[in-house]
XYZ file of C-alpha atoms in Angstrom:
208
model
C -62.617 -12.728 -51.968
C -60.076 -14.091 -54.952
C -58.319 -11.941 -57.076
C -58.657 -12.335 -60.232
C -55.432 -13.336 -62.263
C -54.544 -11.363 -65.208
C -53.516 -13.920 -68.350
C -49.738 -13.753 -68.806
C -49.328 -11.784 -72.701
C -46.584 -13.308 -74.469
C -44.082 -10.373 -75.648
C -43.451 -10.871 -79.560
C -40.048 -11.701 -80.560
C -37.498 -8.999 -81.254
C -36.298 -8.253 -84.423
C -32.663 -8.906 -84.995
C -30.755 -7.442 -88.161
C -28.078 -8.912 -90.084
C -25.795 -8.026 -93.291
C -24.129 -10.632 -95.016
C -21.490 -9.936 -97.285
C -21.784 -12.851 -99.858
C -20.111 -14.093 -103.030
C -22.128 -13.866 -106.351
C -22.491 -17.452 -106.655
C -25.081 -19.776 -108.014
C -28.085 -20.231 -105.439
C -26.402 -18.809 -102.252
C -29.365 -17.153 -101.680
C -31.572 -20.285 -101.730
C -28.800 -21.788 -99.277
C -28.929 -19.080 -97.095
C -32.163 -18.969 -96.663
C -32.738 -22.789 -96.134
C -30.288 -22.677 -93.039
C -32.344 -20.286 -91.683
C -35.839 -22.202 -92.983
C -34.874 -25.699 -91.288
C -34.072 -24.300 -87.878
C -37.051 -22.632 -88.060
C -36.126 -19.129 -87.669
C -38.428 -16.553 -89.057
C -37.478 -14.080 -91.784
C -39.050 -11.119 -91.570
C -37.741 -9.358 -94.753
C -34.846 -10.131 -96.914
C -33.056 -7.283 -99.237
C -30.060 -8.550 -101.681
C -27.806 -6.096 -103.871
C -24.474 -5.140 -105.318
C -21.197 -3.758 -103.093
C -19.002 -1.268 -104.001
C -16.609 -4.577 -104.461
C -17.363 -6.369 -108.012
C -18.405 -10.130 -107.118
C -19.355 -9.583 -103.692
C -23.234 -9.020 -102.631
C -24.834 -7.616 -99.637
C -28.196 -9.370 -98.262
C -29.623 -7.254 -95.289
C -32.061 -9.949 -92.940
C -34.332 -8.858 -90.412
C -34.757 -12.189 -88.227
C -37.476 -12.741 -85.297
C -36.108 -14.435 -82.663
C -33.975 -13.710 -79.402
C -29.997 -13.271 -79.252
C -29.705 -16.940 -78.751
C -31.610 -17.665 -82.212
C -29.243 -14.856 -83.436
C -25.987 -16.156 -82.555
C -26.896 -19.806 -83.453
C -27.814 -18.701 -87.553
C -24.531 -16.749 -87.164
C -22.327 -19.731 -86.449
C -24.118 -21.837 -88.796
C -23.683 -19.065 -91.366
C -19.941 -18.670 -91.087
C -19.662 -22.385 -92.157
C -20.954 -21.419 -95.403
C -18.286 -21.440 -98.093
C -20.142 -18.715 -100.195
C -20.248 -16.214 -97.101
C -17.412 -13.611 -96.891
C -18.493 -11.744 -93.685
C -21.537 -11.556 -91.300
C -22.086 -7.914 -89.492
C -24.330 -7.689 -86.421
C -26.133 -4.501 -86.791
C -27.665 -5.167 -83.092
C -24.092 -4.673 -81.324
C -23.323 -0.885 -83.031
C -25.309 1.992 -84.075
C -26.687 1.689 -87.755
C -28.657 3.666 -90.490
C -31.469 1.916 -92.066
C -33.854 2.636 -94.525
C -36.756 1.000 -96.438
C -39.014 1.906 -99.453
C -42.468 1.434 -100.006
C -45.117 1.772 -103.218
C -48.407 2.391 -102.063
C -51.364 2.797 -104.703
C -54.111 4.733 -103.051
C -57.915 4.962 -104.643
C -58.817 8.688 -105.119
C -62.098 10.278 -105.866
C -62.504 13.851 -106.591
C -63.571 14.551 -102.845
C -60.695 13.120 -101.332
C -57.909 13.953 -103.785
C -56.863 16.983 -102.342
C -56.582 15.323 -98.915
C -54.396 12.329 -99.880
C -52.006 14.609 -101.401
C -52.092 16.540 -98.549
C -51.181 13.885 -96.192
C -48.246 12.630 -98.718
C -46.761 15.678 -98.939
C -46.258 15.689 -95.247
C -44.545 12.160 -95.269
C -42.325 13.840 -97.910
C -43.224 11.481 -100.073
C -43.232 10.956 -104.146
C -46.040 10.491 -106.787
C -44.501 7.734 -108.931
C -47.948 7.375 -110.991
C -51.051 9.469 -111.430
C -54.047 7.283 -112.944
C -57.783 8.780 -113.195
C -59.087 6.484 -110.078
C -55.761 6.323 -108.321
C -52.456 7.434 -107.191
C -49.023 5.686 -106.474
C -46.623 7.061 -103.851
C -43.094 6.254 -103.035
C -42.112 6.494 -99.613
C -38.844 5.906 -98.231
C -37.870 6.115 -94.279
C -37.548 3.815 -91.342
C -39.887 1.060 -90.506
C -42.023 2.749 -88.624
C -42.530 6.230 -91.046
C -43.337 3.627 -93.344
C -45.850 1.845 -91.396
C -47.818 4.944 -90.390
C -47.848 6.354 -93.718
C -49.778 2.982 -94.748
C -52.006 3.240 -91.867
C -52.775 6.943 -92.964
C -53.789 6.038 -96.398
C -55.871 2.900 -95.372
C -59.172 4.778 -94.959
C -58.910 6.318 -98.557
C -58.669 2.670 -99.715
C -55.318 1.054 -100.636
C -55.082 -1.056 -103.883
C -51.663 -2.388 -103.938
C -48.451 -2.076 -101.654
C -45.114 -3.331 -102.044
C -42.166 -2.951 -99.569
C -38.575 -3.716 -100.479
C -37.593 -4.641 -96.960
C -34.640 -2.800 -94.663
C -31.357 -2.165 -95.827
C -28.734 -1.125 -93.382
C -25.061 0.363 -92.780
C -22.854 0.515 -89.705
C -22.474 4.246 -88.988
C -19.142 5.644 -89.382
C -16.356 4.610 -91.588
C -14.975 1.125 -91.676
C -12.283 1.985 -89.715
C -14.409 2.935 -86.820
C -16.081 -0.361 -86.498
C -15.217 -2.384 -83.878
C -13.537 -6.209 -84.512
C -16.462 -8.016 -82.717
C -18.816 -6.424 -85.769
C -16.368 -6.140 -88.917
C -13.513 -8.771 -88.712
C -10.275 -7.184 -90.338
C -9.742 -4.050 -92.379
C -11.832 -3.336 -96.101
C -9.003 -4.987 -97.667
C -10.019 -8.452 -96.225
C -12.650 -9.010 -99.015
C -9.971 -8.855 -101.842
C -9.829 -12.516 -101.632
C -13.852 -12.699 -102.259
C -12.994 -10.222 -105.334
C -10.292 -12.032 -106.599
C -11.958 -15.429 -107.251
C -13.100 -13.974 -110.527
C -9.863 -13.376 -112.007
C -8.737 -16.933 -112.510
C -11.776 -17.943 -114.635
C -10.467 -15.023 -117.034
C -6.986 -16.050 -117.114
C -8.183 -19.777 -118.161
C -10.568 -18.076 -120.367
C -7.813 -16.222 -122.005
C -5.390 -19.458 -122.699
C -8.547 -21.573 -124.519
C -7.686 -20.938 -128.465
C -10.141 -19.280 -130.542
C -11.839 -21.847 -133.052
C -13.904 -19.456 -134.970
């Protein structure tokens, strides 16, 4: 009697979370995403926003792939002139959040139940219509996914997720060198790139 073989199931690629500090220059987002695309890296989510330093933005990228994939990506990103610093959050503890807007169909029969579930998730109602309610939910990825699944039986009309954002826990002084190279003062050269332009502008005579 032969023993039946169980087919091997491929485990999904793990997700890696990176923060990339970049100079506010034209097409910097295109150059970084093109780098991932050319090498076959799958970007699951991407969030971009300003930082505490004028002239510097922070990109948070979730990449599907193993450690080798991420290390290759980091080496390639470090070659880009626009990249100031790369923080690999997998090396240290971090706090992350995500926001989702969910528009749910409602009826007189399910309105109370929908609102009760939303209250359990500590969501906020941001829009009220005759046949739909729009909720705002903030939290980690698991919480947002669970909220969407709870609302799905009632009828989800639209959703929009921001993608994850993250910061390393603790102060910058607590972050080891392999995560955050140097002190915060190391960002000063990136901030000062705007100053020469302003000085040149002052030297231009006013013709009007």
